[in-house]
XYZ file of C-alpha atoms in Angstrom:
422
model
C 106.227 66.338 64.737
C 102.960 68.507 65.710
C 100.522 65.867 64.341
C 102.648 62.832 66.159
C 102.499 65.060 69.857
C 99.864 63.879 72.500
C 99.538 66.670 75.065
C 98.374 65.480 78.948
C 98.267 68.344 80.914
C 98.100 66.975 84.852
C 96.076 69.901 86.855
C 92.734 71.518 85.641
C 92.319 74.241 88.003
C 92.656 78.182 86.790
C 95.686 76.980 85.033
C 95.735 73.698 83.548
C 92.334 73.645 82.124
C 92.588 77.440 79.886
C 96.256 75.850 78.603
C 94.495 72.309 77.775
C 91.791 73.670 75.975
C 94.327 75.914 73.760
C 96.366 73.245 73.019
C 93.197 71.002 72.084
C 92.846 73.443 69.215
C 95.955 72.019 67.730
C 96.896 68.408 69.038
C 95.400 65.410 70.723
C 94.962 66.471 74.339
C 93.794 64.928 77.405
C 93.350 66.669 80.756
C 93.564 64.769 84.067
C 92.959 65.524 87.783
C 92.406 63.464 90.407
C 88.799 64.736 91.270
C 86.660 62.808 90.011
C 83.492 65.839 90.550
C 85.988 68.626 88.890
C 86.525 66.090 85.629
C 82.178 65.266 85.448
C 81.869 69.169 85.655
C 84.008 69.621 83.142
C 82.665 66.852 80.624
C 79.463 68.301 81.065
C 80.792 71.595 79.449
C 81.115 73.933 82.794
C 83.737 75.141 84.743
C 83.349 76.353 87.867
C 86.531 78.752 87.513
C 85.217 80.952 84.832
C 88.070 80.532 82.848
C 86.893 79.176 80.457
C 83.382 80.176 79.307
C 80.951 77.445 78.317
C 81.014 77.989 74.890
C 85.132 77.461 74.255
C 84.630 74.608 76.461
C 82.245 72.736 74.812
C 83.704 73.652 71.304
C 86.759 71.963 72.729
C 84.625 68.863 73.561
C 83.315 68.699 70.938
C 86.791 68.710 68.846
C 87.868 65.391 70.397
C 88.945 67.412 73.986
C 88.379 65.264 77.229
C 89.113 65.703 80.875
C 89.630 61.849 83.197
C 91.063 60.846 86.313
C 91.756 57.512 84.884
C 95.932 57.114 84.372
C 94.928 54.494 81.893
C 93.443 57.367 79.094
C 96.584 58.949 79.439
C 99.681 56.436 79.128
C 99.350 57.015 75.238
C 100.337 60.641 75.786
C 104.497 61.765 75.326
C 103.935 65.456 76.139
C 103.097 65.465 79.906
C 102.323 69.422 81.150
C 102.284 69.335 85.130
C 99.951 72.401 86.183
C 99.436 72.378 90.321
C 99.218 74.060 93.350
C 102.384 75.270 95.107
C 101.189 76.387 98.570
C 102.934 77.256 102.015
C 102.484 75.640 104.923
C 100.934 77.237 108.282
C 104.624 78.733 109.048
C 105.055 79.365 104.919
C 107.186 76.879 104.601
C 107.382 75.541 101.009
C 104.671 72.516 100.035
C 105.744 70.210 97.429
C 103.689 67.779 98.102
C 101.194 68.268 95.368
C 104.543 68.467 93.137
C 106.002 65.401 93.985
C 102.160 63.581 93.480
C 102.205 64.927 90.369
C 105.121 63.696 89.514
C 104.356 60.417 90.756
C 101.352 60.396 88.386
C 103.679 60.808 85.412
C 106.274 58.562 86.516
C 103.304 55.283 86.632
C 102.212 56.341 82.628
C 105.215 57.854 80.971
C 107.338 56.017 78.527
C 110.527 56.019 76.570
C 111.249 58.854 74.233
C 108.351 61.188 76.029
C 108.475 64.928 77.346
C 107.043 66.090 80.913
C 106.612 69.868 80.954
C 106.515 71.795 84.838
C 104.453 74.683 85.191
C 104.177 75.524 88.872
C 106.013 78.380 90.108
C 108.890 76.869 92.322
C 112.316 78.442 93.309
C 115.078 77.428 90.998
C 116.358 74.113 91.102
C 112.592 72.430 92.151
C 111.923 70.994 88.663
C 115.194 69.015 88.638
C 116.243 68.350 92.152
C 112.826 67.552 93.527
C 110.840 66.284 90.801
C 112.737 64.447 88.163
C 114.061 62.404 90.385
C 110.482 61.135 91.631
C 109.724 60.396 88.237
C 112.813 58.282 87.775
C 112.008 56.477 90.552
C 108.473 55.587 90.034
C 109.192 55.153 86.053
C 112.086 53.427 86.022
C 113.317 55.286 83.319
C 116.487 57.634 83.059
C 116.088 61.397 82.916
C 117.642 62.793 79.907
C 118.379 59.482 78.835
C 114.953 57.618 78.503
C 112.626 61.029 79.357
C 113.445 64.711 78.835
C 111.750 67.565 81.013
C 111.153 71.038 80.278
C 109.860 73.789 82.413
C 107.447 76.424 80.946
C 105.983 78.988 83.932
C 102.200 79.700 84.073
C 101.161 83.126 83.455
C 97.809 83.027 83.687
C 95.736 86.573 85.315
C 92.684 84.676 86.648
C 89.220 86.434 85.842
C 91.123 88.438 83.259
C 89.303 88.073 79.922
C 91.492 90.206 77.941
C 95.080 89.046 78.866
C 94.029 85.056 78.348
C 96.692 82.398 78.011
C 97.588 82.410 73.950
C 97.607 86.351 74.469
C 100.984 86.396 77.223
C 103.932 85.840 76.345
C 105.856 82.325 77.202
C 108.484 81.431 78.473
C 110.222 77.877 77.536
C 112.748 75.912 78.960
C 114.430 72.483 78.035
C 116.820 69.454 79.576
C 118.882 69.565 76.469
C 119.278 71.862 73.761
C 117.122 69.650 71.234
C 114.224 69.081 73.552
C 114.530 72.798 74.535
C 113.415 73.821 70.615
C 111.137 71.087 70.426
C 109.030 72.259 73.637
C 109.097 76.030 72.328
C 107.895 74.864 69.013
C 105.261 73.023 70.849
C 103.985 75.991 73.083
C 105.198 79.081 69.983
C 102.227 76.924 67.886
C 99.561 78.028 70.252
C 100.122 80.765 71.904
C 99.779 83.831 69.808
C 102.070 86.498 71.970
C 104.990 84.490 70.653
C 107.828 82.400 73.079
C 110.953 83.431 74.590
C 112.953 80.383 75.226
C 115.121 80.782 78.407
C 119.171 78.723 78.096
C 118.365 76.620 81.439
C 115.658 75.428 83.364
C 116.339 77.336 86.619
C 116.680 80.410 84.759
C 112.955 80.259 83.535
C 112.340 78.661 87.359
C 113.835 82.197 88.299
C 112.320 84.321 85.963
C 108.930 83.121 87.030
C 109.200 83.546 90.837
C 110.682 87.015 90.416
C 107.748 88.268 88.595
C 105.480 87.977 90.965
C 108.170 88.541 93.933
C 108.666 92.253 92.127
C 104.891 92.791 92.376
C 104.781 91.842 96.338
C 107.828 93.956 96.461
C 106.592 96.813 95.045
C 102.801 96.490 96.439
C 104.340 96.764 100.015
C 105.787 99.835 99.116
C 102.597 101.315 98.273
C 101.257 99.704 101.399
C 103.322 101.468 103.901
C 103.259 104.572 101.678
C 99.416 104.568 102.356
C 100.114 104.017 105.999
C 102.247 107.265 105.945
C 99.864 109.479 104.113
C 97.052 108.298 105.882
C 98.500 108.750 109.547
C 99.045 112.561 108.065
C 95.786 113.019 106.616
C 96.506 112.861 102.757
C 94.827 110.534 100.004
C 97.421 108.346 98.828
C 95.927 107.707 95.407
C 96.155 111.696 95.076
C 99.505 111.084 95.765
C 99.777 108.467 93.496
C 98.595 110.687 90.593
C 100.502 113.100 91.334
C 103.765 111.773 90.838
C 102.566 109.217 88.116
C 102.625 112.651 85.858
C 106.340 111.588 85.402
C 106.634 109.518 82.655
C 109.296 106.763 84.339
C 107.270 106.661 87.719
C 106.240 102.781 88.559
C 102.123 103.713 88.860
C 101.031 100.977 91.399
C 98.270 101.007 94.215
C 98.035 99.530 97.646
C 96.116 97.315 98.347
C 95.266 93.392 100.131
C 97.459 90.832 98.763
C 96.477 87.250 98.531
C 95.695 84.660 95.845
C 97.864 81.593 95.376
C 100.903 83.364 93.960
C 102.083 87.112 94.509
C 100.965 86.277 98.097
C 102.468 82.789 98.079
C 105.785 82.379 95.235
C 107.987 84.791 96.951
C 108.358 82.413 100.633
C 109.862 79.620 98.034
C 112.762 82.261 96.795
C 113.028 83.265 100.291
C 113.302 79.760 101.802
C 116.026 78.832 99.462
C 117.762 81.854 99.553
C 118.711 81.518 103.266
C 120.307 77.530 101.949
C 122.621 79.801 99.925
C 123.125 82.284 103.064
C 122.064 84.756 102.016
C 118.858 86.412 104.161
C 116.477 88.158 101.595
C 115.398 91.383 103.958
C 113.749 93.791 101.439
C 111.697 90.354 100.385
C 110.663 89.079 103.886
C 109.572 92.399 105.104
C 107.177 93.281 102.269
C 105.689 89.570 102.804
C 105.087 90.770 106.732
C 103.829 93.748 105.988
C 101.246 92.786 103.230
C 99.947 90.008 105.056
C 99.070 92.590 107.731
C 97.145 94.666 105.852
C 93.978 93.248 106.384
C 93.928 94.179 110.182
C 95.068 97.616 108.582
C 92.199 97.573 106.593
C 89.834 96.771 109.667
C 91.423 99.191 112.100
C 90.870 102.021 109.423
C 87.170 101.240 109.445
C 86.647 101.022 113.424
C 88.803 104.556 113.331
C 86.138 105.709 110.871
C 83.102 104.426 113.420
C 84.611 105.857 116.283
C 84.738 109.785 114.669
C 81.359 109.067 113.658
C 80.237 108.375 117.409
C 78.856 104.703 116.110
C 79.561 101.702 118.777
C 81.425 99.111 116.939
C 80.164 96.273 118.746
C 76.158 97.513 118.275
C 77.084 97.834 114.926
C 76.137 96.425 111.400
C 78.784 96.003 109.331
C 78.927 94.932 105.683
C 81.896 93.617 103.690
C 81.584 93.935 99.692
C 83.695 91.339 98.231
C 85.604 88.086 99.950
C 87.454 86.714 96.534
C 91.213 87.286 96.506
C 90.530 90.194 92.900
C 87.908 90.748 91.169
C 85.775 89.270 88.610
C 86.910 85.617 89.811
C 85.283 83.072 91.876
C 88.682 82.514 93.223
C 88.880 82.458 97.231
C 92.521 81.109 98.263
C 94.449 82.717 100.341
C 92.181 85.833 100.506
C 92.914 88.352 102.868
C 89.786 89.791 102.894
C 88.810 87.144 105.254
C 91.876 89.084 107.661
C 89.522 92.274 107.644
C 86.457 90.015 108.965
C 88.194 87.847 111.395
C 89.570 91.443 112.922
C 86.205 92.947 112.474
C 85.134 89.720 114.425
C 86.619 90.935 117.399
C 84.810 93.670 117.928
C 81.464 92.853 116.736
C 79.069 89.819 116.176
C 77.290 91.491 113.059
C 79.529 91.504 110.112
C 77.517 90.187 106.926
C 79.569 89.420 103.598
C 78.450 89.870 100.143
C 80.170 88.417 97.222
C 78.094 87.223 94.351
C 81.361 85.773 92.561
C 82.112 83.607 95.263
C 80.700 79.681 95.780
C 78.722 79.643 99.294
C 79.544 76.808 100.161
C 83.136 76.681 99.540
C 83.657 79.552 101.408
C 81.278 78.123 104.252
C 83.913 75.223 104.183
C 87.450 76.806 103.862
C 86.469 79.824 106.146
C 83.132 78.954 108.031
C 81.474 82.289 106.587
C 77.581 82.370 105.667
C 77.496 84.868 102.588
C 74.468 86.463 102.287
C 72.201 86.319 99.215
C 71.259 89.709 98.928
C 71.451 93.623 100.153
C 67.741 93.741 100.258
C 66.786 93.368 103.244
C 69.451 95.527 105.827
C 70.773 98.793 106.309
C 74.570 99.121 107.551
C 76.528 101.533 109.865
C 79.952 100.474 107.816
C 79.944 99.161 104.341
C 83.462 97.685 103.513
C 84.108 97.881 99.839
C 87.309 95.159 99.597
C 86.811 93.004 96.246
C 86.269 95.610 92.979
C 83.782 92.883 91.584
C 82.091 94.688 88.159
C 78.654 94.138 90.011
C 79.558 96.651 92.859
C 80.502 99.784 90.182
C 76.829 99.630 89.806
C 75.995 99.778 93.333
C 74.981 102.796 95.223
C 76.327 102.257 98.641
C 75.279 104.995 100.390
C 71.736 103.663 100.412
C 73.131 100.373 102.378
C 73.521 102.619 104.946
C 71.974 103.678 107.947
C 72.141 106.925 109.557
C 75.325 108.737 109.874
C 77.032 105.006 108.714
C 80.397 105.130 106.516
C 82.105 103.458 103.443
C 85.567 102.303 103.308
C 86.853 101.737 99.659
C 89.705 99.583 100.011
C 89.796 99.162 96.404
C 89.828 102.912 95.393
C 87.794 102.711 92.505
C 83.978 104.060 93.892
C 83.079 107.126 93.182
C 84.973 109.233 95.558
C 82.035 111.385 96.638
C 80.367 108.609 98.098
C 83.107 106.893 100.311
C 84.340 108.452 103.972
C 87.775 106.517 103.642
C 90.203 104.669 101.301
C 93.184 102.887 101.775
């Protein structure tokens, strides 16, 4: 059965492409995305994502691997692997729309007797309620009659180079019992951390969304921990220590939270909870609070500048950092860009730094210049909010002018050399 499956995995962003180049190692794959710049990139052996290096990629090339946006390389496929975007709207409404495209891709190319795989994080019930159904439609064919679905959630840490796909473990899903085995054969052959093969779709749909719902949860915490300790004049991360010298405490930091899932996944599960009737509180109030942490952030600094006696609006300030985490190019839904816009307010002369991040990306999603080096200015505030590998190396205190300040929002400079930390 592994030699006669033909993997097409729709999606080659920070997910799709690291699972279609694993799975080139063992079967036929194809990857396809509708950007026709993002597939000639890719052909040509670089990713823009970093994750996947050069080297792996062009192996994979090499081996028969290939990346098109044309549907008509991929109707010979029968293991479809849908890995896209779920987003929020401007009110955080759910957006399914690159879903139900998706979907609609599949539905023109896939045949009797074939497999389509979801990845996307979605709240339980999405895969069959939302998307089969599209695929019916545009196919023709009948689901779990003609086509079978499975539903398999991403896992993937961007920028992490230890923790890589085959290395976390997966969890599988199928429409029937047969199909179910046959999909976590399919994924258990490549990735080495092993399977664990969930009895419905909605319960992996669930499992997923709760992972990174629990993280959002639990970061809040520590946010409004740090806003505690800090209105009474103690170092949270002390703090943190401290009572992480008990073997069952939960050690966690605060922090910014952003990226296109912890800050993202949990308004699906709270969106469908309230169909249901039920009002997820604890959920809806860490969401509010994280996504205010960037003005936080920036009011911390300004409280800084004023004990110093420095005028925030004559002021220089530099941000370190505009990536959602570090060590990835990755910019969406970044809440550093929160701490500038605030910063923004009270000064023209905020200069960001980040030499992860594309320029001109962020010049188009944000309408920031980053600047290409820390040569040529000295800074009354340096802002230290992304904990990129190139900034350990940094001394900041020589960005600085006279009587200026650091702000580590990150926590991990050397503590002698910052005035503040979140």
């Amino acid at each position: 059965m592994y030699k006669q499956t033909k993997i097409c995995v729709v999606g080659l962003g920070y997910v799709g492409l690291p699972l279609a180049r694993l799975f080139s190692t063992k079967y036929e794959t194809v990857g396809y995305d509708m950007n026709v710049a993002r597939v000639d990139e890719l052909m040509s052996g670089i990713d823009k994502t970093c994750e996947v290096s050069h080297e792996l990629l062009q192996s994979a090339l090499d081996n028969g691997f290939r990346c098109t946006a044309d549907l008509n390389e991929i109707r010979d496929c029968n293991f479809y692997v849908i890995a896209v975007p779920t987003p929020v709207d401007d009110y955080n409404h759910p957006d399914l729309r690159p879903l139900w495209g998706a979907s609609e891709t599949v539905g023109k190319v896939i045949s009797r007797g074939d497999v389509v795989v979801y990845e996307s994080t979605v709240y339980p019930g999405v895969t069959e309620d939302e998307c089969l159904p599209v695929v019916e439609r545009v196919s023709g064919l009948k689901f779990n009659e003609d086509f079978f679905a499975g539903y398999s959630p991403e896992r993937i840490n961007p920028g992490d180079k230890v923790h890589t796909v085959e290395k976390i473990k997966k969890v599988t899903s199928g429409s029937t019992p047969e199909i179910a085995e046959y999909i976590n054969s399919v994924y258990a052959s490549v990735i080495e951390a092993g399977t664990h093969l969930a009895p419905s779709i909605k319960v992996a749909e669930a499992s997923k969304i709760i992972e990174n719902t629990q993280r959002d949860v639990n970061i809040a915490f520590m946010n409004e921990l740090a806003k505690i300790f800090n209105a009474m004049g103690i170092d949270t991360l002390d703090v943190v220590e401290a009572a992480a010298s008990k073997w069952n405490f939960i050690k966690m930091k605060p922090g910014l939270v952003g990226g296109h899932c912890i800050g993202v996944d949990p308004y699906y599960l709270i969106e469908k909870a309230q169909v249901f009737g039920v009002y997820p509180r604890v959920m809806s109030s860490a969401r509010r609070l994280n996504d205010g942490m960037g003005e936080y952030v920036a009011s911390q600094v300004i409280r800084l500048m004023n004990k110093r006696g420095l005028l925030v609006k004559d002021s220089k300030i530099l941000i370190l950092g505009i990536t959602f985490k570090e060590n990835c190019p990755d910019i969406r839904n970044t809440k550093v860009v929160n701490v500038i816009e605030t910063l923004n307010e009270y000064t023209d002369n905020v200069s960001v730094y980040d030499p992860c991040a594309d320029k001109q990306r962020v010049s188009k999603e944000f309408g920031i210049e980053l600047i290409d080096d820390l040569s040529d200015s000295k800074y009354d505030a340096v802002v230290h909010c992304v904990a990129h590998a190139q900034f350990s190396q940094l001394d900041v205190r020589s960005l600085l002018r006279e009587n200026g300040i650091v702000y580590d929002v990150k926590g991990t400079l050397d503590r002698s050399k910052v005035d503040g930390r979140l």
